[in-house]
mmCIF file of C-alpha atoms in Angstrom:
data_model
loop_
_atom_site.group_PDB
_atom_site.id
_atom_site.type_symbol
_atom_site.label_atom_id
_atom_site.label_comp_id
_atom_site.label_asym_id
_atom_site.label_seq_id
_atom_site.Cartn_x
_atom_site.Cartn_y
_atom_site.Cartn_z
ATOM 1 C CA UNK A 1 111.415 182.872 147.613
ATOM 2 C CA UNK A 2 111.854 179.732 149.754
ATOM 3 C CA UNK A 3 114.169 179.938 152.725
ATOM 4 C CA UNK A 4 117.646 178.537 152.290
ATOM 5 C CA UNK A 5 118.060 174.878 153.239
ATOM 6 C CA UNK A 6 120.127 174.067 156.293
ATOM 7 C CA UNK A 7 123.584 172.639 155.688
ATOM 8 C CA UNK A 8 124.441 171.203 159.108
ATOM 9 C CA UNK A 9 122.609 168.955 161.532
ATOM 10 C CA UNK A 10 120.561 171.057 163.889
ATOM 11 C CA UNK A 11 118.428 170.527 166.972
ATOM 12 C CA UNK A 12 115.106 172.374 166.846
ATOM 13 C CA UNK A 13 113.703 173.359 170.230
ATOM 14 C CA UNK A 14 110.234 173.688 168.727
ATOM 15 C CA UNK A 15 108.632 171.373 166.200
ATOM 16 C CA UNK A 16 109.413 169.955 162.773
ATOM 17 C CA UNK A 17 106.753 169.491 160.120
ATOM 18 C CA UNK A 18 107.521 167.233 157.163
ATOM 19 C CA UNK A 19 105.363 167.991 154.123
ATOM 20 C CA UNK A 20 104.249 171.255 152.556
ATOM 21 C CA UNK A 21 100.723 170.391 151.462
ATOM 22 C CA UNK A 22 97.520 171.659 153.116
ATOM 23 C CA UNK A 23 97.809 169.350 156.144
ATOM 24 C CA UNK A 24 101.447 170.203 156.829
ATOM 25 C CA UNK A 25 100.954 173.926 156.348
ATOM 26 C CA UNK A 26 97.944 173.912 158.673
ATOM 27 C CA UNK A 27 99.915 171.995 161.311
ATOM 28 C CA UNK A 28 102.736 174.551 161.035
ATOM 29 C CA UNK A 29 100.312 177.444 161.341
ATOM 30 C CA UNK A 30 98.651 175.914 164.398
ATOM 31 C CA UNK A 31 101.981 175.372 166.140
ATOM 32 C CA UNK A 32 103.266 178.844 165.315
ATOM 33 C CA UNK A 33 100.036 180.435 166.568
ATOM 34 C CA UNK A 34 100.706 178.843 169.952
ATOM 35 C CA UNK A 35 104.165 180.371 170.148
ATOM 36 C CA UNK A 36 106.377 177.491 169.025
ATOM 37 C CA UNK A 37 109.257 177.725 166.597
ATOM 38 C CA UNK A 38 108.435 175.660 163.529
ATOM 39 C CA UNK A 39 110.670 174.316 160.788
ATOM 40 C CA UNK A 40 108.874 172.868 157.772
ATOM 41 C CA UNK A 41 110.675 170.600 155.309
ATOM 42 C CA UNK A 42 109.456 169.525 151.880
ATOM 43 C CA UNK A 43 111.006 167.387 149.155
ATOM 44 C CA UNK A 44 109.929 169.566 146.254
ATOM 45 C CA UNK A 45 111.403 172.883 145.046
ATOM 46 C CA UNK A 46 108.182 174.667 146.040
ATOM 47 C CA UNK A 47 105.262 173.960 148.342
ATOM 48 C CA UNK A 48 101.689 172.903 147.692
ATOM 49 C CA UNK A 49 102.231 171.398 144.251
ATOM 50 C CA UNK A 50 99.368 168.904 144.451
ATOM 51 C CA UNK A 51 97.178 171.620 145.957
ATOM 52 C CA UNK A 52 97.895 173.817 142.950
ATOM 53 C CA UNK A 53 97.283 170.961 140.513
ATOM 54 C CA UNK A 54 93.945 170.173 142.159
ATOM 55 C CA UNK A 55 92.958 173.801 141.709
ATOM 56 C CA UNK A 56 93.547 173.901 137.965
ATOM 57 C CA UNK A 57 89.958 172.972 137.221
ATOM 58 C CA UNK A 58 88.606 175.339 139.885
ATOM 59 C CA UNK A 59 89.750 175.328 143.510
ATOM 60 C CA UNK A 60 87.001 173.382 145.304
ATOM 61 C CA UNK A 61 87.825 174.124 148.948
ATOM 62 C CA UNK A 62 84.875 172.583 150.781
ATOM 63 C CA UNK A 63 81.127 171.937 150.527
ATOM 64 C CA UNK A 64 78.107 173.766 151.922
ATOM 65 C CA UNK A 65 75.853 170.782 152.684
ATOM 66 C CA UNK A 66 74.602 170.036 156.206
ATOM 67 C CA UNK A 67 77.061 168.856 158.847
ATOM 68 C CA UNK A 68 75.476 165.393 159.118
ATOM 69 C CA UNK A 69 75.548 164.834 155.372
ATOM 70 C CA UNK A 70 79.104 166.164 155.175
ATOM 71 C CA UNK A 71 80.441 163.771 157.804
ATOM 72 C CA UNK A 72 78.743 160.774 156.154
ATOM 73 C CA UNK A 73 80.947 161.357 153.114
ATOM 74 C CA UNK A 74 83.837 159.815 155.046
ATOM 75 C CA UNK A 75 82.170 156.406 155.225
ATOM 76 C CA UNK A 76 83.731 153.977 157.679
ATOM 77 C CA UNK A 77 86.003 156.714 159.063
ATOM 78 C CA UNK A 78 83.239 159.235 159.735
ATOM 79 C CA UNK A 79 83.566 158.560 163.461
ATOM 80 C CA UNK A 80 87.197 159.727 163.418
ATOM 81 C CA UNK A 81 86.922 162.546 160.877
ATOM 82 C CA UNK A 82 83.753 163.976 162.448
ATOM 83 C CA UNK A 83 85.413 165.233 165.665
ATOM 84 C CA UNK A 84 88.142 166.927 163.616
ATOM 85 C CA UNK A 85 85.515 168.828 161.662
ATOM 86 C CA UNK A 86 84.015 170.166 164.875
ATOM 87 C CA UNK A 87 87.165 172.261 165.344
ATOM 88 C CA UNK A 88 87.518 173.208 161.686
ATOM 89 C CA UNK A 89 84.075 172.926 160.114
ATOM 90 C CA UNK A 90 83.419 173.931 156.494
ATOM 91 C CA UNK A 91 82.075 177.277 157.736
ATOM 92 C CA UNK A 92 85.170 177.889 159.862
ATOM 93 C CA UNK A 93 87.354 176.869 156.934
ATOM 94 C CA UNK A 94 85.634 179.467 154.739
ATOM 95 C CA UNK A 95 86.209 182.086 157.445
ATOM 96 C CA UNK A 96 89.868 181.096 157.548
ATOM 97 C CA UNK A 97 90.116 181.554 153.769
ATOM 98 C CA UNK A 98 88.430 184.953 154.052
ATOM 99 C CA UNK A 99 90.999 185.994 156.662
ATOM 100 C CA UNK A 100 93.664 185.441 154.013
ATOM 101 C CA UNK A 101 91.935 188.052 151.880
ATOM 102 C CA UNK A 102 90.325 185.501 149.546
ATOM 103 C CA UNK A 103 86.567 185.681 148.968
ATOM 104 C CA UNK A 104 84.520 182.538 148.347
ATOM 105 C CA UNK A 105 81.184 181.604 146.823
ATOM 106 C CA UNK A 106 78.873 178.584 146.820
ATOM 107 C CA UNK A 107 78.333 177.048 143.391
ATOM 108 C CA UNK A 108 75.093 175.566 142.104
ATOM 109 C CA UNK A 109 76.183 172.092 143.272
ATOM 110 C CA UNK A 110 76.853 173.331 146.816
ATOM 111 C CA UNK A 111 80.608 173.245 146.337
ATOM 112 C CA UNK A 112 82.619 176.164 147.718
ATOM 113 C CA UNK A 113 85.209 177.960 145.568
ATOM 114 C CA UNK A 114 87.413 181.040 145.789
ATOM 115 C CA UNK A 115 85.792 183.857 143.834
ATOM 116 C CA UNK A 116 88.550 183.732 141.204
ATOM 117 C CA UNK A 117 88.440 179.877 141.146
ATOM 118 C CA UNK A 118 92.236 179.740 141.598
ATOM 119 C CA UNK A 119 94.474 178.042 144.162
ATOM 120 C CA UNK A 120 97.647 180.092 143.623
ATOM 121 C CA UNK A 121 96.512 183.373 145.263
ATOM 122 C CA UNK A 122 95.339 181.496 148.344
ATOM 123 C CA UNK A 123 98.609 179.584 148.628
ATOM 124 C CA UNK A 124 100.704 182.738 148.173
ATOM 125 C CA UNK A 125 98.780 184.585 150.877
ATOM 126 C CA UNK A 126 99.041 181.618 153.209
ATOM 127 C CA UNK A 127 102.797 181.178 152.767
ATOM 128 C CA UNK A 128 103.319 184.893 153.344
ATOM 129 C CA UNK A 129 101.393 184.695 156.602
ATOM 130 C CA UNK A 130 103.309 181.606 157.706
ATOM 131 C CA UNK A 131 106.665 183.262 157.129
ATOM 132 C CA UNK A 132 105.475 186.397 158.918
ATOM 133 C CA UNK A 133 104.584 184.188 161.897
ATOM 134 C CA UNK A 134 108.126 182.806 161.996
ATOM 135 C CA UNK A 135 107.723 179.449 160.247
ATOM 136 C CA UNK A 136 111.006 178.489 158.586
ATOM 137 C CA UNK A 137 110.543 176.686 155.268
ATOM 138 C CA UNK A 138 113.197 174.380 153.821
ATOM 139 C CA UNK A 139 112.553 173.077 150.305
ATOM 140 C CA UNK A 140 114.425 170.299 148.451
ATOM 141 C CA UNK A 141 114.689 168.309 151.677
ATOM 142 C CA UNK A 142 113.297 164.801 151.237
ATOM 143 C CA UNK A 143 112.616 162.865 154.418
ATOM 144 C CA UNK A 144 114.232 159.414 154.140
ATOM 145 C CA UNK A 145 113.793 158.028 157.648
ATOM 146 C CA UNK A 146 114.642 158.293 161.301
ATOM 147 C CA UNK A 147 118.082 158.488 162.862
ATOM 148 C CA UNK A 148 119.030 157.354 166.349
ATOM 149 C CA UNK A 149 116.653 159.088 168.751
ATOM 150 C CA UNK A 150 117.247 159.548 172.470
ATOM 151 C CA UNK A 151 116.128 161.557 175.489
ATOM 152 C CA UNK A 152 112.744 162.297 173.920
ATOM 153 C CA UNK A 153 114.227 163.783 170.738
ATOM 154 C CA UNK A 154 113.346 162.423 167.311
ATOM 155 C CA UNK A 155 116.114 162.540 164.731
ATOM 156 C CA UNK A 156 114.997 162.922 161.135
ATOM 157 C CA UNK A 157 117.179 162.062 158.163
ATOM 158 C CA UNK A 158 116.773 164.344 155.164
ATOM 159 C CA UNK A 159 118.287 164.142 151.681
ATOM 160 C CA UNK A 160 119.211 167.679 150.591
ATOM 161 C CA UNK A 161 121.145 169.137 147.672
ATOM 162 C CA UNK A 162 124.346 169.197 149.733
ATOM 163 C CA UNK A 163 123.886 165.609 150.926
ATOM 164 C CA UNK A 164 122.170 163.923 153.840
ATOM 165 C CA UNK A 165 121.479 166.047 156.915
ATOM 166 C CA UNK A 166 119.863 165.291 160.240
ATOM 167 C CA UNK A 167 117.574 167.431 162.338
ATOM 168 C CA UNK A 168 116.137 166.690 165.739
ATOM 169 C CA UNK A 169 112.983 167.840 167.478
ATOM 170 C CA UNK A 170 110.823 166.822 170.410
ATOM 171 C CA UNK A 171 107.662 166.986 168.323
ATOM 172 C CA UNK A 172 107.286 166.004 164.669
ATOM 173 C CA UNK A 173 104.259 166.247 162.388
ATOM 174 C CA UNK A 174 104.363 164.031 159.325
ATOM 175 C CA UNK A 175 102.096 165.199 156.501
ATOM 176 C CA UNK A 176 103.543 163.254 153.601
ATOM 177 C CA UNK A 177 100.486 162.707 151.417
ATOM 178 C CA UNK A 178 99.212 159.468 149.956
ATOM 179 C CA UNK A 179 100.375 157.569 146.912
ATOM 180 C CA UNK A 180 98.887 159.475 143.989
ATOM 181 C CA UNK A 181 100.685 161.952 141.726
ATOM 182 C CA UNK A 182 104.203 160.997 142.787
ATOM 183 C CA UNK A 183 105.700 163.639 140.502
ATOM 184 C CA UNK A 184 104.147 166.265 142.778
ATOM 185 C CA UNK A 185 105.661 164.775 145.932
ATOM 186 C CA UNK A 186 103.169 162.157 147.155
ATOM 187 C CA UNK A 187 104.828 158.830 146.460
ATOM 188 C CA UNK A 188 103.971 156.771 149.562
ATOM 189 C CA UNK A 189 107.663 156.071 150.259
ATOM 190 C CA UNK A 190 107.026 156.759 153.952
ATOM 191 C CA UNK A 191 104.825 153.690 154.443
ATOM 192 C CA UNK A 192 107.550 151.021 154.849
ATOM 193 C CA UNK A 193 109.562 153.402 157.024
ATOM 194 C CA UNK A 194 106.730 153.724 159.528
ATOM 195 C CA UNK A 195 105.829 150.044 159.280
ATOM 196 C CA UNK A 196 109.413 149.168 160.239
ATOM 197 C CA UNK A 197 108.922 151.274 163.384
ATOM 198 C CA UNK A 198 105.903 149.238 164.456
ATOM 199 C CA UNK A 199 103.254 151.628 163.137
ATOM 200 C CA UNK A 200 100.069 149.911 161.948
ATOM 201 C CA UNK A 201 99.573 150.882 158.301
ATOM 202 C CA UNK A 202 97.138 149.782 155.597
ATOM 203 C CA UNK A 203 98.357 149.337 152.008
ATOM 204 C CA UNK A 204 97.751 152.332 149.757
ATOM 205 C CA UNK A 205 95.020 151.823 147.152
ATOM 206 C CA UNK A 206 93.527 153.968 144.386
ATOM 207 C CA UNK A 207 90.595 156.215 145.329
ATOM 208 C CA UNK A 208 88.539 158.619 143.225
ATOM 209 C CA UNK A 209 89.734 156.659 140.248
ATOM 210 C CA UNK A 210 88.728 155.422 136.828
ATOM 211 C CA UNK A 211 88.433 151.763 135.886
ATOM 212 C CA UNK A 212 89.460 149.617 132.961
ATOM 213 C CA UNK A 213 86.936 147.974 130.629
ATOM 214 C CA UNK A 214 87.861 145.540 127.871
ATOM 215 C CA UNK A 215 86.402 147.640 125.055
ATOM 216 C CA UNK A 216 86.362 146.387 121.520
ATOM 217 C CA UNK A 217 88.826 148.211 119.294
ATOM 218 C CA UNK A 218 85.981 149.673 117.241
ATOM 219 C CA UNK A 219 84.259 151.123 120.308
ATOM 220 C CA UNK A 220 87.496 152.510 121.730
ATOM 221 C CA UNK A 221 88.474 154.273 118.512
ATOM 222 C CA UNK A 222 85.001 155.660 117.972
ATOM 223 C CA UNK A 223 84.135 156.867 121.468
ATOM 224 C CA UNK A 224 87.262 157.479 123.607
ATOM 225 C CA UNK A 225 86.793 160.938 125.111
ATOM 226 C CA UNK A 226 83.009 160.995 124.689
ATOM 227 C CA UNK A 227 80.836 161.942 127.687
ATOM 228 C CA UNK A 228 77.903 159.726 128.651
ATOM 229 C CA UNK A 229 75.047 161.814 130.048
ATOM 230 C CA UNK A 230 72.637 161.820 131.668
ATOM 231 C CA UNK A 231 73.138 158.364 133.129
ATOM 232 C CA UNK A 232 72.783 156.607 136.467
ATOM 233 C CA UNK A 233 75.533 154.298 137.674
ATOM 234 C CA UNK A 234 74.684 151.491 140.088
ATOM 235 C CA UNK A 235 76.722 148.959 142.042
ATOM 236 C CA UNK A 236 76.029 146.451 144.810
ATOM 237 C CA UNK A 237 78.822 146.666 147.394
ATOM 238 C CA UNK A 238 80.447 143.744 149.176
ATOM 239 C CA UNK A 239 78.158 144.211 152.186
ATOM 240 C CA UNK A 240 75.044 144.122 149.987
ATOM 241 C CA UNK A 241 74.436 147.872 150.003
ATOM 242 C CA UNK A 242 73.047 149.050 146.680
ATOM 243 C CA UNK A 243 74.518 152.354 145.506
ATOM 244 C CA UNK A 244 73.179 154.393 142.611
ATOM 245 C CA UNK A 245 74.125 157.901 141.528
ATOM 246 C CA UNK A 246 73.082 160.000 138.554
ATOM 247 C CA UNK A 247 75.433 162.246 136.624
ATOM 248 C CA UNK A 248 77.908 161.777 133.810
ATOM 249 C CA UNK A 249 81.157 160.012 133.040
ATOM 250 C CA UNK A 250 83.601 159.811 130.152
ATOM 251 C CA UNK A 251 84.631 156.914 127.960
ATOM 252 C CA UNK A 252 88.424 156.636 128.114
ATOM 253 C CA UNK A 253 90.899 154.676 126.022
ATOM 254 C CA UNK A 254 91.086 152.096 128.777
ATOM 255 C CA UNK A 255 87.606 152.238 130.332
ATOM 256 C CA UNK A 256 85.531 154.803 132.202
ATOM 257 C CA UNK A 257 86.384 157.820 134.327
ATOM 258 C CA UNK A 258 84.858 161.066 135.566
ATOM 259 C CA UNK A 259 82.939 162.458 138.533
ATOM 260 C CA UNK A 260 80.149 159.870 138.546
ATOM 261 C CA UNK A 261 82.650 157.005 138.499
ATOM 262 C CA UNK A 262 84.781 158.605 141.216
ATOM 263 C CA UNK A 263 81.736 158.949 143.482
ATOM 264 C CA UNK A 264 81.325 155.150 143.556
ATOM 265 C CA UNK A 265 84.969 154.179 143.162
ATOM 266 C CA UNK A 266 85.384 152.837 146.714
ATOM 267 C CA UNK A 267 82.767 150.032 146.534
ATOM 268 C CA UNK A 268 83.787 149.253 142.939
ATOM 269 C CA UNK A 269 87.459 148.993 143.904
ATOM 270 C CA UNK A 270 86.647 146.769 146.867
ATOM 271 C CA UNK A 271 84.657 144.410 144.628
ATOM 272 C CA UNK A 272 87.565 144.148 142.200
ATOM 273 C CA UNK A 273 89.976 143.485 145.068
ATOM 274 C CA UNK A 274 87.707 140.689 146.341
ATOM 275 C CA UNK A 275 86.608 139.078 143.072
ATOM 276 C CA UNK A 276 88.988 140.245 140.372
ATOM 277 C CA UNK A 277 86.286 142.266 138.633
ATOM 278 C CA UNK A 278 83.148 144.306 139.357
ATOM 279 C CA UNK A 279 79.908 144.527 137.422
ATOM 280 C CA UNK A 280 78.152 147.879 137.519
ATOM 281 C CA UNK A 281 74.887 148.825 135.842
ATOM 282 C CA UNK A 282 74.137 151.814 133.639
ATOM 283 C CA UNK A 283 70.682 153.332 133.462
ATOM 284 C CA UNK A 284 70.759 154.983 130.058
ATOM 285 C CA UNK A 285 67.330 156.559 130.521
ATOM 286 C CA UNK A 286 67.348 157.755 134.139
ATOM 287 C CA UNK A 287 64.390 160.071 133.658
ATOM 288 C CA UNK A 288 62.064 157.251 132.617
ATOM 289 C CA UNK A 289 60.492 154.401 134.549
ATOM 290 C CA UNK A 290 61.116 150.744 133.744
ATOM 291 C CA UNK A 291 57.507 150.444 132.564
ATOM 292 C CA UNK A 292 57.765 153.468 130.283
ATOM 293 C CA UNK A 293 60.968 152.226 128.656
ATOM 294 C CA UNK A 294 59.520 148.758 128.148
ATOM 295 C CA UNK A 295 56.380 150.212 126.548
ATOM 296 C CA UNK A 296 58.341 152.468 124.195
ATOM 297 C CA UNK A 297 60.723 149.729 123.080
ATOM 298 C CA UNK A 298 57.809 147.349 122.492
ATOM 299 C CA UNK A 299 56.030 149.732 120.117
ATOM 300 C CA UNK A 300 56.015 148.471 116.515
ATOM 301 C CA UNK A 301 58.993 149.879 114.613
ATOM 302 C CA UNK A 302 57.947 148.848 111.132
ATOM 303 C CA UNK A 303 60.806 149.146 108.666
ATOM 304 C CA UNK A 304 62.903 151.313 110.949
ATOM 305 C CA UNK A 305 66.179 149.979 112.331
ATOM 306 C CA UNK A 306 66.578 149.346 116.065
ATOM 307 C CA UNK A 307 68.829 152.402 116.281
ATOM 308 C CA UNK A 308 66.254 154.656 114.629
ATOM 309 C CA UNK A 309 63.528 153.223 116.844
ATOM 310 C CA UNK A 310 65.495 153.919 120.053
ATOM 311 C CA UNK A 311 66.315 157.420 118.905
ATOM 312 C CA UNK A 312 62.731 158.344 118.063
ATOM 313 C CA UNK A 313 61.060 156.672 121.060
ATOM 314 C CA UNK A 314 63.648 157.261 123.821
ATOM 315 C CA UNK A 315 66.203 159.718 122.472
ATOM 316 C CA UNK A 316 68.957 157.105 122.793
ATOM 317 C CA UNK A 317 71.634 157.803 120.223
ATOM 318 C CA UNK A 318 75.379 158.275 119.891
ATOM 319 C CA UNK A 319 77.566 156.695 122.553
ATOM 320 C CA UNK A 320 74.567 155.353 124.487
ATOM 321 C CA UNK A 321 73.335 153.451 121.447
ATOM 322 C CA UNK A 322 76.819 152.111 120.765
ATOM 323 C CA UNK A 323 77.201 151.047 124.411
ATOM 324 C CA UNK A 324 74.124 148.859 123.996
ATOM 325 C CA UNK A 325 75.650 147.206 120.933
ATOM 326 C CA UNK A 326 79.002 146.857 122.719
ATOM 327 C CA UNK A 327 77.450 144.848 125.558
ATOM 328 C CA UNK A 328 74.449 143.071 124.023
ATOM 329 C CA UNK A 329 74.495 140.408 121.351
ATOM 330 C CA UNK A 330 72.359 140.591 118.207
ATOM 331 C CA UNK A 331 69.542 138.496 119.661
ATOM 332 C CA UNK A 332 69.207 140.743 122.727
ATOM 333 C CA UNK A 333 69.212 143.877 120.578
ATOM 334 C CA UNK A 334 66.182 142.505 118.718
ATOM 335 C CA UNK A 335 64.357 141.218 121.825
ATOM 336 C CA UNK A 336 62.208 144.125 123.111
ATOM 337 C CA UNK A 337 62.088 142.811 126.683
ATOM 338 C CA UNK A 338 65.844 142.171 126.897
ATOM 339 C CA UNK A 339 66.648 145.497 125.217
ATOM 340 C CA UNK A 340 64.369 147.474 127.538
ATOM 341 C CA UNK A 341 65.906 145.781 130.588
ATOM 342 C CA UNK A 342 69.400 146.619 129.347
ATOM 343 C CA UNK A 343 68.511 150.266 128.778
ATOM 344 C CA UNK A 344 67.580 150.547 132.466
ATOM 345 C CA UNK A 345 70.385 148.316 133.792
ATOM 346 C CA UNK A 346 73.128 147.709 131.248
ATOM 347 C CA UNK A 347 75.781 145.495 132.877
ATOM 348 C CA UNK A 348 79.345 146.729 132.443
ATOM 349 C CA UNK A 349 82.278 144.621 133.593
ATOM 350 C CA UNK A 350 85.163 146.565 135.155
ATOM 351 C CA UNK A 351 88.412 144.641 135.430
ATOM 352 C CA UNK A 352 90.814 146.898 137.342
ATOM 353 C CA UNK A 353 91.270 150.306 138.894
ATOM 354 C CA UNK A 354 93.628 152.730 137.214
ATOM 355 C CA UNK A 355 97.200 152.814 138.607
ATOM 356 C CA UNK A 356 97.466 154.661 141.902
ATOM 357 C CA UNK A 357 99.959 157.208 140.588
ATOM 358 C CA UNK A 358 97.437 158.680 138.138
ATOM 359 C CA UNK A 359 94.339 158.830 140.350
ATOM 360 C CA UNK A 360 93.028 161.784 142.340
ATOM 361 C CA UNK A 361 93.658 160.376 145.813
ATOM 362 C CA UNK A 362 94.523 157.196 147.660
ATOM 363 C CA UNK A 363 92.991 155.124 150.424
ATOM 364 C CA UNK A 364 94.978 153.327 153.104
ATOM 365 C CA UNK A 365 97.856 154.647 155.166
ATOM 366 C CA UNK A 366 98.347 155.083 158.905
ATOM 367 C CA UNK A 367 95.424 153.426 160.656
ATOM 368 C CA UNK A 368 93.574 155.530 163.200
ATOM 369 C CA UNK A 369 93.944 152.648 165.640
ATOM 370 C CA UNK A 370 97.696 153.388 165.626
ATOM 371 C CA UNK A 371 97.122 156.931 166.967
ATOM 372 C CA UNK A 372 95.418 158.690 169.833
ATOM 373 C CA UNK A 373 92.784 161.407 169.409
ATOM 374 C CA UNK A 374 95.559 163.976 168.890
ATOM 375 C CA UNK A 375 96.853 161.919 165.920
ATOM 376 C CA UNK A 376 100.007 160.983 167.829
ATOM 377 C CA UNK A 377 101.487 157.584 167.007
ATOM 378 C CA UNK A 378 101.248 155.135 169.908
ATOM 379 C CA UNK A 379 104.475 153.475 168.769
ATOM 380 C CA UNK A 380 106.336 156.795 168.580
ATOM 381 C CA UNK A 381 105.299 159.356 171.200
ATOM 382 C CA UNK A 382 105.886 162.867 169.915
ATOM 383 C CA UNK A 383 105.316 161.927 166.254
ATOM 384 C CA UNK A 384 101.993 163.000 164.747
ATOM 385 C CA UNK A 385 100.450 162.261 161.340
ATOM 386 C CA UNK A 386 97.993 164.255 159.251
ATOM 387 C CA UNK A 387 96.388 164.535 155.846
ATOM 388 C CA UNK A 388 96.072 161.974 153.105
ATOM 389 C CA UNK A 389 98.652 159.677 154.683
ATOM 390 C CA UNK A 390 95.960 158.679 157.201
ATOM 391 C CA UNK A 391 93.704 155.710 156.440
ATOM 392 C CA UNK A 392 90.565 157.456 155.203
ATOM 393 C CA UNK A 393 89.004 158.382 151.899
ATOM 394 C CA UNK A 394 86.246 160.652 150.620
ATOM 395 C CA UNK A 395 84.759 161.672 147.282
ATOM 396 C CA UNK A 396 85.713 164.816 145.439
ATOM 397 C CA UNK A 397 83.650 167.908 146.165
ATOM 398 C CA UNK A 398 85.768 169.603 148.831
ATOM 399 C CA UNK A 399 85.717 166.706 151.285
ATOM 400 C CA UNK A 400 89.327 165.676 150.661
ATOM 401 C CA UNK A 401 90.742 169.138 151.240
ATOM 402 C CA UNK A 402 88.561 169.863 154.262
ATOM 403 C CA UNK A 403 89.732 166.738 156.084
ATOM 404 C CA UNK A 404 93.358 167.484 155.210
ATOM 405 C CA UNK A 405 93.060 170.985 156.671
ATOM 406 C CA UNK A 406 91.218 169.705 159.749
ATOM 407 C CA UNK A 407 93.624 166.847 160.461
ATOM 408 C CA UNK A 408 96.563 169.226 160.103
ATOM 409 C CA UNK A 409 95.034 171.490 162.719
ATOM 410 C CA UNK A 410 94.405 168.558 165.078
ATOM 411 C CA UNK A 411 97.955 167.239 164.667
ATOM 412 C CA UNK A 412 99.438 170.712 165.134
ATOM 413 C CA UNK A 413 97.395 171.284 168.293
ATOM 414 C CA UNK A 414 98.395 167.848 169.538
ATOM 415 C CA UNK A 415 102.082 168.551 168.932
ATOM 416 C CA UNK A 416 101.758 171.885 170.780
ATOM 417 C CA UNK A 417 100.157 170.144 173.724
ATOM 418 C CA UNK A 418 102.904 167.519 173.712
ATOM 419 C CA UNK A 419 105.610 170.201 173.722
ATOM 420 C CA UNK A 420 104.056 171.843 176.784
ATOM 421 C CA UNK A 421 104.255 168.630 178.843
#
């Protein structure tokens, strides 16, 4: 059961952590391990709600690929995330999970999962260990801003069931999440609060998201929910980099979504932000060369329809065949050269990212330039930030969670160091 919430303003000699997700819990554990009293506050009735939701499809903790490849997943922020991973690498993270009594395994894709594929046992074991180490947990306490701070103490205003309360501490770790899945506690409400205090923040944007396509009504009714596989998705980013990945995605009521789309969502989103739309290409026959496809399409089809011809020569049927008809006009469908080119690079116009509240994660947040290497805010000495509220993004596959854990450890260690000065 969660600890009882406090009813009176209190001054904590140790540290306060705001946020009960992976980053906040790791910061609390790091502080407690160094002998500091820790009070953790969270807005929700229970902790780790987004963590548990993410684990419903199988708790992907981290990834087993090489260190260099792993760090590159963080794109423009690899130089800041990389040093954090040196202290809590994927291997060390697996060892940490094992110490909680949870076994792990590496899946065929290289992703790392708990043996039972569930998040709840891990979270329960972790919370038990935190309480045993003395961490005090206060649920239903929503952070709403700062009070009047003085003499090196930071006053935090919290909305609780009994009304607003204030707590004060010399060191504070904020681990408030990004802007996705607000119903689970990550609503981005902290961003204007920090901006008003002179903290450099970037607007929150969707990441690992689906995109809207202006489907015809016939296509939407016929194919919403259908997977498209195998297929390769390509996009040319704003800087001219050409990205292409093979996998599968799903036709949705509004557009496209799924793991392949999420993997390239950052450059697609940036194109839409810059131009109002993005054009991606679909290779509907990724196992065949351009020359092979052109030769097969050009073969005489006799009395057969174009659809029958594509099915017999290239195995293109179902949603793939309908996608061609959705994008191409009648003349192109009957022009072998144009049809073959479209099969290898079908242009698809994406008009917007899905709303941030329904996507897997968010980009933007507290810029690394606003913090030192310990993740302490330059504008607010003694206040540290961790997790998804930092300005970084990564694809799914364990990279999001690993960086949240690692940044929580860095912020917790930084707060401990600050308290010792």
